[in-house]
XYZ file of C-alpha atoms in Angstrom:
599
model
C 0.000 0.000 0.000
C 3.082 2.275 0.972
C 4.315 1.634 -3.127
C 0.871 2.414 -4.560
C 0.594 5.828 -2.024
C 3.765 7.224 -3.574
C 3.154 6.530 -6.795
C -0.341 8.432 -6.901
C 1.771 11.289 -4.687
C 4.044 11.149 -7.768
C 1.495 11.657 -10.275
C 0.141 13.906 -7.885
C 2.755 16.303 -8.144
C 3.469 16.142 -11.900
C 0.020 17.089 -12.790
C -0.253 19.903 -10.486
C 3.703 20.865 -12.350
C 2.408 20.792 -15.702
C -1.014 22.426 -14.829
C 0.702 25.424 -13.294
C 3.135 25.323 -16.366
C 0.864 25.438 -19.100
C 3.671 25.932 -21.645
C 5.460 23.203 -20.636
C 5.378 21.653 -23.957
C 6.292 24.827 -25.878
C 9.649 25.325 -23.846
C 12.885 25.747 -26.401
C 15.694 23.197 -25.463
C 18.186 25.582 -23.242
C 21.074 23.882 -25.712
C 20.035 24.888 -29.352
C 18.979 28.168 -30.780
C 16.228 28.368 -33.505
C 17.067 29.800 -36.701
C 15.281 32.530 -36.407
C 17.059 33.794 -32.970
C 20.821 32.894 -34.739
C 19.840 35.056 -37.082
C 18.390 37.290 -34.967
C 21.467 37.842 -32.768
C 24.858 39.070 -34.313
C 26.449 36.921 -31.431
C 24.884 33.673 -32.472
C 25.466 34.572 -36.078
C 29.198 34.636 -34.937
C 29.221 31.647 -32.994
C 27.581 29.968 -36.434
C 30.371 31.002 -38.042
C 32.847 30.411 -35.770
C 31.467 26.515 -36.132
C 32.290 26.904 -40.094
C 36.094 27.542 -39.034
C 35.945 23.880 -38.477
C 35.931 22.733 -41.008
C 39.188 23.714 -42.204
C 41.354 21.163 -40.190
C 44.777 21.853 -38.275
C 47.734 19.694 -38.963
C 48.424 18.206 -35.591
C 46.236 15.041 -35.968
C 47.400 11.797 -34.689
C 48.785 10.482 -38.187
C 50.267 13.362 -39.814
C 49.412 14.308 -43.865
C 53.433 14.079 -43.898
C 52.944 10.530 -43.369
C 50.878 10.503 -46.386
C 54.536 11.673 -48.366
C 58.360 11.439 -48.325
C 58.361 12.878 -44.985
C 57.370 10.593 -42.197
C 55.872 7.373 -41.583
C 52.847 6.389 -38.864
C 54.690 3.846 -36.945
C 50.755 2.133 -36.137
C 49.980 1.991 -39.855
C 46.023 1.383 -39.103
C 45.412 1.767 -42.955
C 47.861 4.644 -43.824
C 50.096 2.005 -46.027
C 46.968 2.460 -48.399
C 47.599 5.880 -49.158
C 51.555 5.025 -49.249
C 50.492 2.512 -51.871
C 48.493 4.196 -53.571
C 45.792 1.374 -52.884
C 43.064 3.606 -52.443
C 39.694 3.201 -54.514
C 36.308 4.482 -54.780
C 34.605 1.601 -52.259
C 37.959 2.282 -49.519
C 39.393 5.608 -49.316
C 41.159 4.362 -45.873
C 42.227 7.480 -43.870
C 40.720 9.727 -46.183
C 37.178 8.535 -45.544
C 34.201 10.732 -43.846
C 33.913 7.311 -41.343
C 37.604 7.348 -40.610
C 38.294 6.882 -36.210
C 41.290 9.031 -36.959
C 43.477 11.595 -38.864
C 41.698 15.249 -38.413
C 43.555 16.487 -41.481
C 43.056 13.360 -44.003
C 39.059 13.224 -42.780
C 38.618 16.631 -42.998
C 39.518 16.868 -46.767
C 36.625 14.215 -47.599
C 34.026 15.240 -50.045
C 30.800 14.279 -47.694
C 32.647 16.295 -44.937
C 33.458 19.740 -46.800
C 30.107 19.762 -48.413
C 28.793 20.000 -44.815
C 30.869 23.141 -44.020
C 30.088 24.412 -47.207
C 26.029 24.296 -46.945
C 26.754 26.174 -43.487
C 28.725 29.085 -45.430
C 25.579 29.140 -48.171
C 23.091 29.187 -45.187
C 25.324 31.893 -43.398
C 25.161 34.095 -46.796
C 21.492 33.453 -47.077
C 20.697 34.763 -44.045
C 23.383 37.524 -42.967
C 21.542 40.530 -44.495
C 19.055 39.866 -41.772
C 21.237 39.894 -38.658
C 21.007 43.731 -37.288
C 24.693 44.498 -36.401
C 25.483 47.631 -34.722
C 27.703 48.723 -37.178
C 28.909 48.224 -40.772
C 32.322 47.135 -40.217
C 31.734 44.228 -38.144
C 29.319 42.801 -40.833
C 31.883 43.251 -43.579
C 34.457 42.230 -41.273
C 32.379 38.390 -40.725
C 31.095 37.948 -44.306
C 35.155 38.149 -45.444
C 35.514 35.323 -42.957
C 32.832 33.119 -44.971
C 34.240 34.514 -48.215
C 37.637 32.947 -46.827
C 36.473 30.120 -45.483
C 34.204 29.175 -48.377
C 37.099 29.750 -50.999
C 39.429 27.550 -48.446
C 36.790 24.754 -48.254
C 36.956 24.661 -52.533
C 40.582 25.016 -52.325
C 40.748 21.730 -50.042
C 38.067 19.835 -51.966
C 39.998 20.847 -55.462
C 43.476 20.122 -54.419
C 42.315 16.486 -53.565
C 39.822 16.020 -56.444
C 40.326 18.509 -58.878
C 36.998 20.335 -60.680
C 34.044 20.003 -57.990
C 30.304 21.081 -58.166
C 30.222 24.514 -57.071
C 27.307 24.750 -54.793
C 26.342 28.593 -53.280
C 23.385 27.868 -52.086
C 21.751 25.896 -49.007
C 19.763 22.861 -50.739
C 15.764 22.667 -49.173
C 14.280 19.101 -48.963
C 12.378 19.734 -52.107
C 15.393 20.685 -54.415
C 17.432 18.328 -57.295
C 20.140 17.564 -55.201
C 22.225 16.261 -58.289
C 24.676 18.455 -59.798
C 27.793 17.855 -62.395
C 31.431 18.697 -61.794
C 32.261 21.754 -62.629
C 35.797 22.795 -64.912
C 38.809 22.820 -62.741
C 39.392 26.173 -64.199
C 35.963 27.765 -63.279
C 36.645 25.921 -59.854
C 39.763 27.878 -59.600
C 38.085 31.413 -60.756
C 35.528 30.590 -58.198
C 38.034 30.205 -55.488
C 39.920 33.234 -56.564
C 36.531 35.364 -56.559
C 36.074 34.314 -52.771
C 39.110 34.801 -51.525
C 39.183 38.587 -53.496
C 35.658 39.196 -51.836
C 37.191 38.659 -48.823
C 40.716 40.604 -48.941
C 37.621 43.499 -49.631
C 35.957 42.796 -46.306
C 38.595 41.436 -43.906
C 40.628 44.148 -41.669
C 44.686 43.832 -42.265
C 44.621 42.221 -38.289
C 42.788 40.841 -35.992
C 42.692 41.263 -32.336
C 41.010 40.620 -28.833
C 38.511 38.249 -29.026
C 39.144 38.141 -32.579
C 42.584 36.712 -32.906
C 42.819 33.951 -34.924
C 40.119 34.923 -36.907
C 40.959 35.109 -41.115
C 42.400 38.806 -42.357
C 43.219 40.014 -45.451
C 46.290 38.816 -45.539
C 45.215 35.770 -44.653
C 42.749 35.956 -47.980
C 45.878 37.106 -50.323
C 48.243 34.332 -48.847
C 45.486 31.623 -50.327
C 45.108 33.070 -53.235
C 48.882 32.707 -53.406
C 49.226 28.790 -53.188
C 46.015 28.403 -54.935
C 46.960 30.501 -58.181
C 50.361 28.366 -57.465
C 49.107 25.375 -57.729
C 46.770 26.399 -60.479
C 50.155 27.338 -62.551
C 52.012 23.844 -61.894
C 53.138 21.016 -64.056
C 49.816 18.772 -62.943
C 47.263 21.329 -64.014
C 48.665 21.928 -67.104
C 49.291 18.813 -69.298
C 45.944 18.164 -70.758
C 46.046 15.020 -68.214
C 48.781 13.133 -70.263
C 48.916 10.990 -67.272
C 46.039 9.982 -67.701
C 45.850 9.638 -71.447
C 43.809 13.074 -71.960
C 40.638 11.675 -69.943
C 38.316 14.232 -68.195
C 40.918 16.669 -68.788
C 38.902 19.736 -68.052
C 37.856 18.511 -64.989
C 41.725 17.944 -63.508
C 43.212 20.878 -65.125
C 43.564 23.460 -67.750
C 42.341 22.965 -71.324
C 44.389 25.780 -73.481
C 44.847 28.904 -72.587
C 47.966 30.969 -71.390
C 50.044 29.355 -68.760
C 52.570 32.151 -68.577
C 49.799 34.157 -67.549
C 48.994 31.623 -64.594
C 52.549 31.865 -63.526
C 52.034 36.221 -63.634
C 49.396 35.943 -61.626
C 50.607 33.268 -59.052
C 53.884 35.933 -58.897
C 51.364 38.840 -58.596
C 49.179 36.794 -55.585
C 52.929 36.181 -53.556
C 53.814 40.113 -53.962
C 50.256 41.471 -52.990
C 50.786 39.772 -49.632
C 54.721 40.895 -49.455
C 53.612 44.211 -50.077
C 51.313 44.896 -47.280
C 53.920 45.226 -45.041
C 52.327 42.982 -41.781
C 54.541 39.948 -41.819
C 58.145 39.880 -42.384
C 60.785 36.722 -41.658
C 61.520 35.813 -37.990
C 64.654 36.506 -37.289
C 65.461 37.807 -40.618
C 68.860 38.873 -40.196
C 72.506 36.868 -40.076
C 72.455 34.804 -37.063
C 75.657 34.852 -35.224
C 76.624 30.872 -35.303
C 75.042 27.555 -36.678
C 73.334 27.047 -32.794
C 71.554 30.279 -32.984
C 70.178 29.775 -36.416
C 68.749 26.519 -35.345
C 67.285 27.869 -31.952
C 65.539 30.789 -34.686
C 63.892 28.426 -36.508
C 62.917 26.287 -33.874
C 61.247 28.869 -31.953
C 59.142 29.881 -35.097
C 56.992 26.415 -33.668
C 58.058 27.093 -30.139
C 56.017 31.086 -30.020
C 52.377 31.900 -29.606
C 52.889 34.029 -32.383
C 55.526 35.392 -34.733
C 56.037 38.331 -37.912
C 55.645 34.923 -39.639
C 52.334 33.964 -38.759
C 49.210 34.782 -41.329
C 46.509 32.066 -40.650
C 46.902 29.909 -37.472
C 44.912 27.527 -35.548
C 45.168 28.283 -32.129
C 44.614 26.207 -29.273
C 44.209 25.776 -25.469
C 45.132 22.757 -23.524
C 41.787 21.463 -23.205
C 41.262 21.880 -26.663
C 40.473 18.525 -29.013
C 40.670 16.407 -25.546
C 39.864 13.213 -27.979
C 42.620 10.732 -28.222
C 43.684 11.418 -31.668
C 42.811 15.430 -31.509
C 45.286 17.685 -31.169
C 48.198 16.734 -28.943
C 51.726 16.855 -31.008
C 54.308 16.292 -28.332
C 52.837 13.299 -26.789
C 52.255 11.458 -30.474
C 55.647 12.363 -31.647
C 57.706 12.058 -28.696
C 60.615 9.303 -28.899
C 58.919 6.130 -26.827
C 62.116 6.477 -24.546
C 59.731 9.389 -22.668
C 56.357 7.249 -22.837
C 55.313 9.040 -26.695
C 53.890 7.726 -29.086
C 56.709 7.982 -31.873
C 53.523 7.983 -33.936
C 55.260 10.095 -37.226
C 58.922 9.270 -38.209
C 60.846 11.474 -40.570
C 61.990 8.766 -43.045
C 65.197 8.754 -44.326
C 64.615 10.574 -47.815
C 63.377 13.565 -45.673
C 66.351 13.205 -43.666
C 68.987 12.951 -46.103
C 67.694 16.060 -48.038
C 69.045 18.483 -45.245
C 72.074 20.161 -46.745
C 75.768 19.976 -45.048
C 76.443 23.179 -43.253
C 78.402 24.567 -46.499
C 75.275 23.777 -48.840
C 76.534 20.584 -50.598
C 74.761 17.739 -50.789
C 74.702 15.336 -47.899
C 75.900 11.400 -49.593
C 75.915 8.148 -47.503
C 78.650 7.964 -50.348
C 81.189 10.006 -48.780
C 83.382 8.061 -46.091
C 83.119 11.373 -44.171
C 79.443 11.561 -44.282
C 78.672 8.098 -43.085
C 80.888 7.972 -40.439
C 79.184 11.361 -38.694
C 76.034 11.615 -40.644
C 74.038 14.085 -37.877
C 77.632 16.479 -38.175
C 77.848 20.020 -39.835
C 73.928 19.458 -41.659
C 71.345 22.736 -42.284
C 70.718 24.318 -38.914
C 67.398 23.524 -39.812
C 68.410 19.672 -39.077
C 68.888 20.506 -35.945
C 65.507 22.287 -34.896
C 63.192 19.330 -37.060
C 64.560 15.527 -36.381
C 65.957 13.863 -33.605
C 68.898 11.528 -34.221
C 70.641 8.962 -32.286
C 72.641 10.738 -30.091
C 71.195 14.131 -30.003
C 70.541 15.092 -26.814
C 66.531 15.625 -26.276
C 65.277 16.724 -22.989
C 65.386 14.755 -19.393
C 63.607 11.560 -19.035
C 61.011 10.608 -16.945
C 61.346 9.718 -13.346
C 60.994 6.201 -14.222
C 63.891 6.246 -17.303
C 66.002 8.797 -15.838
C 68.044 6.273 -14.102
C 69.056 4.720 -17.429
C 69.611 8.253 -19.376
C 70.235 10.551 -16.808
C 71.392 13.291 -19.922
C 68.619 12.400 -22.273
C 70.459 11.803 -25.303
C 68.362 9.790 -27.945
C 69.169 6.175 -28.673
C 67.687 4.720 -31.576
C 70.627 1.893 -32.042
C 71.817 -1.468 -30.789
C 74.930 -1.835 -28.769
C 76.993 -4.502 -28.197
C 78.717 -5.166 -24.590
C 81.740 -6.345 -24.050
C 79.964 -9.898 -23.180
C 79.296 -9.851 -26.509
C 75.419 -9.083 -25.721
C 73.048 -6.792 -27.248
C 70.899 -3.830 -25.593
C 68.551 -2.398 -27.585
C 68.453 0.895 -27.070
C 65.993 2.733 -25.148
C 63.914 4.466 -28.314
C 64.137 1.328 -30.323
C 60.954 -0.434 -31.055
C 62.820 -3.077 -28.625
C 63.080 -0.729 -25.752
C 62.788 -2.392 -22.184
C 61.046 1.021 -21.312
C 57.812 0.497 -24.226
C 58.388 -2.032 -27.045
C 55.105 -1.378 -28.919
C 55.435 1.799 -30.186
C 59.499 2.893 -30.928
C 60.232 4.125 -34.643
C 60.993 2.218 -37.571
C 62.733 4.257 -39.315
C 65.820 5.382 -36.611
C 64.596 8.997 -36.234
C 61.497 11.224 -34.419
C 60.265 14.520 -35.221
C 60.943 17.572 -32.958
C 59.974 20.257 -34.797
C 56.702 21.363 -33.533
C 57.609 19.520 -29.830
C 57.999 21.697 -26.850
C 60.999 20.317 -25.192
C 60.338 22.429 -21.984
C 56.762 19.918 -21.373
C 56.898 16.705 -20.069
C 54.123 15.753 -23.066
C 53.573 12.226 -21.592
C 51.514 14.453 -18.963
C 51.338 17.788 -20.166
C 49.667 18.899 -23.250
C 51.679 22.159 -25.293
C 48.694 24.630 -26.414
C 50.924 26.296 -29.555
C 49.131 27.266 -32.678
C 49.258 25.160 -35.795
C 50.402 27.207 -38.857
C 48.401 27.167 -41.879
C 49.933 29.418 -43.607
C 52.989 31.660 -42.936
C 55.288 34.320 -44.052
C 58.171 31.818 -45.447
C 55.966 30.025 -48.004
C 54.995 33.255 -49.922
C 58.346 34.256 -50.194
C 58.916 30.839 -51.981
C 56.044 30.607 -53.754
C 57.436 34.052 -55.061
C 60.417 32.686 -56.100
C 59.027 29.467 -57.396
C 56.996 31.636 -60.284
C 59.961 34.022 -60.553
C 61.712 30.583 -62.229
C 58.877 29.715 -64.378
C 58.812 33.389 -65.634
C 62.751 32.716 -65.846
C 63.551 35.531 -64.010
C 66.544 33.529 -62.167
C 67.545 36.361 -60.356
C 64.970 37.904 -58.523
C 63.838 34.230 -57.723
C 67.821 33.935 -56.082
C 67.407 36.655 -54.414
C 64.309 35.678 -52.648
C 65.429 32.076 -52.467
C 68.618 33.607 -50.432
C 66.564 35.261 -48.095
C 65.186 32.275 -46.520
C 68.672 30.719 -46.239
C 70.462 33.591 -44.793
C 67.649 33.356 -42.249
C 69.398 30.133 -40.990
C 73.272 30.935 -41.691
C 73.058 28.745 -44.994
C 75.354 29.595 -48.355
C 73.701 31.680 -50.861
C 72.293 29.582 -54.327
C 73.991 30.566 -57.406
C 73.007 27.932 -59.498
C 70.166 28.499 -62.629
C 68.818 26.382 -65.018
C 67.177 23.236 -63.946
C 69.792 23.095 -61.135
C 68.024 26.134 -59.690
C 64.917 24.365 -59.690
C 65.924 21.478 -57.853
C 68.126 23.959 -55.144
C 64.554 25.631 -55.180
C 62.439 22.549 -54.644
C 64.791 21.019 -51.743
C 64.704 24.404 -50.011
C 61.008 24.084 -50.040
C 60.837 20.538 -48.983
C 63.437 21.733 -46.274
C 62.193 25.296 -45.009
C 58.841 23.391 -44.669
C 58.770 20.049 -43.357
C 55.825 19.209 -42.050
C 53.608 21.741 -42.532
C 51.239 19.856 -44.996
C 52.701 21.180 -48.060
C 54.432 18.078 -49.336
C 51.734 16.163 -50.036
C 50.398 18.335 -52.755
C 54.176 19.839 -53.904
C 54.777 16.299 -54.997
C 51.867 16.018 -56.990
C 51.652 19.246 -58.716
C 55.112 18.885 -60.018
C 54.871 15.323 -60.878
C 57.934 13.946 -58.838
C 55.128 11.484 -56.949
C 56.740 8.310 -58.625
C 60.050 9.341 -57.224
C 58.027 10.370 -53.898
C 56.557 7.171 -53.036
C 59.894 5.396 -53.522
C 59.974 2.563 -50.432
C 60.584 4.697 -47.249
C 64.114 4.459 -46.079
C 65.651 4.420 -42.468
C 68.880 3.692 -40.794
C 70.604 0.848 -38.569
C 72.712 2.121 -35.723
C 74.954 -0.190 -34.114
C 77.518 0.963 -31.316
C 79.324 -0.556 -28.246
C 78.680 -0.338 -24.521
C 81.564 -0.046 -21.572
C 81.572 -2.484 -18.639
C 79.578 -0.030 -16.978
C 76.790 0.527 -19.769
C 77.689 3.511 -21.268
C 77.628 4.246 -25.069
C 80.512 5.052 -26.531
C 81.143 7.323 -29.180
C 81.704 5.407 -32.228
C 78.451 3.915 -34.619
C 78.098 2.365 -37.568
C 75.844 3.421 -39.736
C 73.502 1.053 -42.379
C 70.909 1.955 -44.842
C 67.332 -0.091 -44.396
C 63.966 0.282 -45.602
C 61.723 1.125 -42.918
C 58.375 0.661 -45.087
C 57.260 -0.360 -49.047
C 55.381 2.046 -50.970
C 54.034 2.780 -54.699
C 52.832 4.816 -56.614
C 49.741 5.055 -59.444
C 49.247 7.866 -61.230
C 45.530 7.578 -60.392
C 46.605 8.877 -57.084
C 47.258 12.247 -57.983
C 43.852 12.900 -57.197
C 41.482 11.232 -54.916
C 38.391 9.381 -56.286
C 35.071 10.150 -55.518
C 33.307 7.495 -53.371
C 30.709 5.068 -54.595
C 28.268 6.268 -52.574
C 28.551 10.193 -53.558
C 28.143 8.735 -57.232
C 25.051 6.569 -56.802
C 23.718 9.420 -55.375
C 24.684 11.391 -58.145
C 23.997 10.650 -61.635
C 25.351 13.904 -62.582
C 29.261 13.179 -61.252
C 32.102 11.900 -63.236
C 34.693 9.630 -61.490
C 38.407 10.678 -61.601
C 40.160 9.278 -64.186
C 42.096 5.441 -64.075
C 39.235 4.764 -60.889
């Protein structure tokens, strides 16, 4: 009887709630905004568009796009080796695919996904006109964000599948949601005419609460690798690769490529010409150890004169597993990281010697000190066996007390082995050491124990150092040698490196190493290699290195190694895989689409 008395007390009491509520039903969920109040509020419509921003993804994913190239390698593999292998088809597109558990960067290029960020920047230009801003200036100021971000969202989808459907408006329930590909020329204009619209709107800087945020330079630094890319080799071969099929859709039919390369030039010096950004640390430095410690710190600031268009970050930022956390998925697995992307030993090999000759596992000299008198840059990007890192962990310290990286094998005078302690036969964790003998350390704060700590620096989208070469790069194809020297040199002297005299086609390769070089990392590879059609000497098999050195009686390393050449992973290369395909499913949906062509 007690049971039945409180439930009738609980229906009770409900009734009497909802009779003294009466609009209980009609209440609006204290989570969500109607459309009419976003656009309504000039705060909402912000916070709309800040949600749009998201759709342009940040580099520092657990597997790295570098791992996609001749950079690194994703020690884990889960899939990656399908993109390495150019395995990847319309029913699997592996990392690349909307359904993906990981890589922010690879997932975020998807078609399904940047169609979604794109509807929000058609329904944002829908309905702007009706938000009642206080002023002019801060409505110009947020429609040349969704200019930018619309023209970047393009400029993703066409860099990974060439001529797309250009959509501009927000699709009802009612509409013909098929639509055909448009030219990868109009694509281009269409990009171009966004990212123009928005220079027009955006203020030269952004500050306060608006840091961050896209600016005009940001707008005329996009333009700059998109008319860049527009103007290279890939674009403009009436798809020989691909025996002339779907040409139009994958690059330029006709027309005037000189031009392209004017206007590519003309995009680099618009942005050099404002005045905003200039070259950290621009000057001479005063030894090889400063120039290093320069360039280093470019990754190591909250913000630099290089910085144009950042993602920036807080600790408790992308708290997922595999969201943003650089220093613990890079960090050697001697200091409990993940050693998740390895430089492979292509990348590394392409550093310069400290004079600016070529570094050759040729020269006696070379091999016997290979990590000796290379680019400062060397220094601030990879860590070697025997470079000295950062202090170990309370647990490890007793083994390293110095914290000197040890990627080899060394014998005792027993005649034993010890792996060392970064090997992926470490007594400290065995599951997740390198395979190719180095780690990454450009991007990793040193000063953070990243096994516990999580760094909150910004990842750079674009920055100062890439329009300067992308300057130079249409300076050669203009053949104006010099001017593209002259800019070429600036980046070097930046580091303490020999000025390039070289022209011809030995320019172009000083020009394409310093690129490869100045930025590692940085997401640029991926496409550089496939817009000047070096991919089938890209996806060579990924190379690493054997160390093998002695220990004392008392376990210490001694100086000498040996040095030995392996391959650390296979890889291939199609020429199908210069772009991605579309997936099955977007085509059954769409009668309209054409597939890439050799899919």
């Amino acid at each position: 009887m007690k049971k039945i008395y409180y439930i009738l007390l609980g229906i009770f009491v409900l009734a009497n709630t909802i009779s003294c509520k009466k609009d209980f039903l009609d209440q609006k969920p204290s989570d969500k905004y109607s459309e009419e109040a976003v656009w309504s509020d000039p705060a909402l419509a912000q916070a709309f568009v800040n949600n749009i921003y998201f759709g342009i993804p940040h580099g520092f994913s657990n597997i790295m796009m570098s791992s996609m190239v001749d950079e690194t390698t994703y020690n884990a593999d889960f899939g990656s080796s399908n993109v390495t292998k150019s395995l990847i088809t319309p029913s699997d597109l592996s990392i690349f695919d909307e359904n993906f558990w990981s890589g922010n960067r690879q997932r975020g290029m998807n078609w399904a996904i940047v169609y979604k960020f794109i509807r929000s920047a058609n329904v944002f230009f829908a309905n702007i006109d009706k938000v009642p801003f206080e002023n002019q200036a801060d409505k110009n100021r947020i429609k040349g964000e969704v200019y930018f971000l619309r023209g970047n969202l393009y400029h993703n989808l066409v860099t990974m599948y060439g001529g797309v459907p250009i959509i501009t408006k927000a699709y009802g329930l009612s509409d013909d949601f098929t639509a055909p590909r448009d030219s990868y020329e109009n694509c281009i204009k269409f990009i171009t005419s966004q990212l123009d619209s928005a220079a027009a709107l955006l203020p030269l800087t952004q500050s306060g609460n608006n840091k961050g945020r896209a600016t005009k330079g940001a707008a005329l630094a996009l333009k700059s690798r998109v008319l860049l890319y527009a103007a290279s080799d890939l674009h403009n071969n009436n798809a020989a690769w691909a025996g002339g099929t779907n040409k139009e859709l994958v690059g330029y039919v006709g027309g005037d490529r000189t031009a392209r390369w004017q206007a590519a030039k003309n995009a680099a010096k618009a942005v050099m010409d404002l005045g905003v950004y200039s070259l950290y640390k621009a000057g001479t430095p005063a030894s090889a150890a400063e120039a290093s410690k320069n360039y280093a710190d470019i990754f190591l600031s909250k913000e630099t004169s290089e910085d144009i268009f950042s993602r920036l970050f807080t600790p408790k930022v992308d708290e997922n597993w595999d969201g943003y956390n650089p220093g613990l998925y890079n960090n050697p697995n001697g200091w409990h990281g993940w050693g998740s992307n390895t430089p492979v030993g292509q990348m590394v090999d392409a550093y310069e010697m400290a004079d600016g000759s070529k570094f050759d596992w040729n020269n006696p000299a070379h091999k016997a000190a290979p990590y000796a008198n290379r680019d400062p840059r060397f220094y601030a990007s990879i860590n070697y066996e025997g470079a000295v890192w950062r202090p170990r962990p309370s647990d490890v310290a007793g083994k390293d007390p110095i914290g000197i990286i040890q990627v080899g094998y060394y014998k005792k005078p027993d005649g034993t082995v010890v792996p060392g302690l970064d090997t992926r036969n470490s007594p400290i964790e065995d599951w997740n050491g390198t395979y190719t003998g180095y780690y990454m350390r450009k991007f990793i704060d040193p000063t953070l124990n990243a096994q516990f700590v999580k760094q909150d620096l910004p990842w750079r989208f674009i920055r100062y150092s890439e329009i300067i070469l992308n300057y130079a790069e249409a300076c050669l194809a203009l053949g104006q040698e010099q001017e593209a020297r002259t800019h070429l040199n600036m980046i070097r002297t930046r580091v303490g490196m020999p000025q390039v005299t070289e022209s011809g086609q030995a320019l172009v390769e000083r020009y394409r190493n310093e690129r490869r070089i100045e930025l590692a990392f940085e997401d640029l590879r991926y496409f550089d290699v496939r817009r000047w059609m070096i991919a089938d000497i890209a996806y060579k098999d990924a190379q690493g290195v054997r160390v093998d050195g002695t220990m004392d009686g008392n376990g210490a390393i001694q100086p000498a190694r040996t040095y030995s050449m392996i391959t650390a992973q296979a890889r291939a290369w199609n020429p199908r895989f210069y772009f991605l395909p579309i997936k099955k499913d977007e085509m059954n949906r769409n009668s309209k689409l054409v597939q890439n062509p050799l899919y």
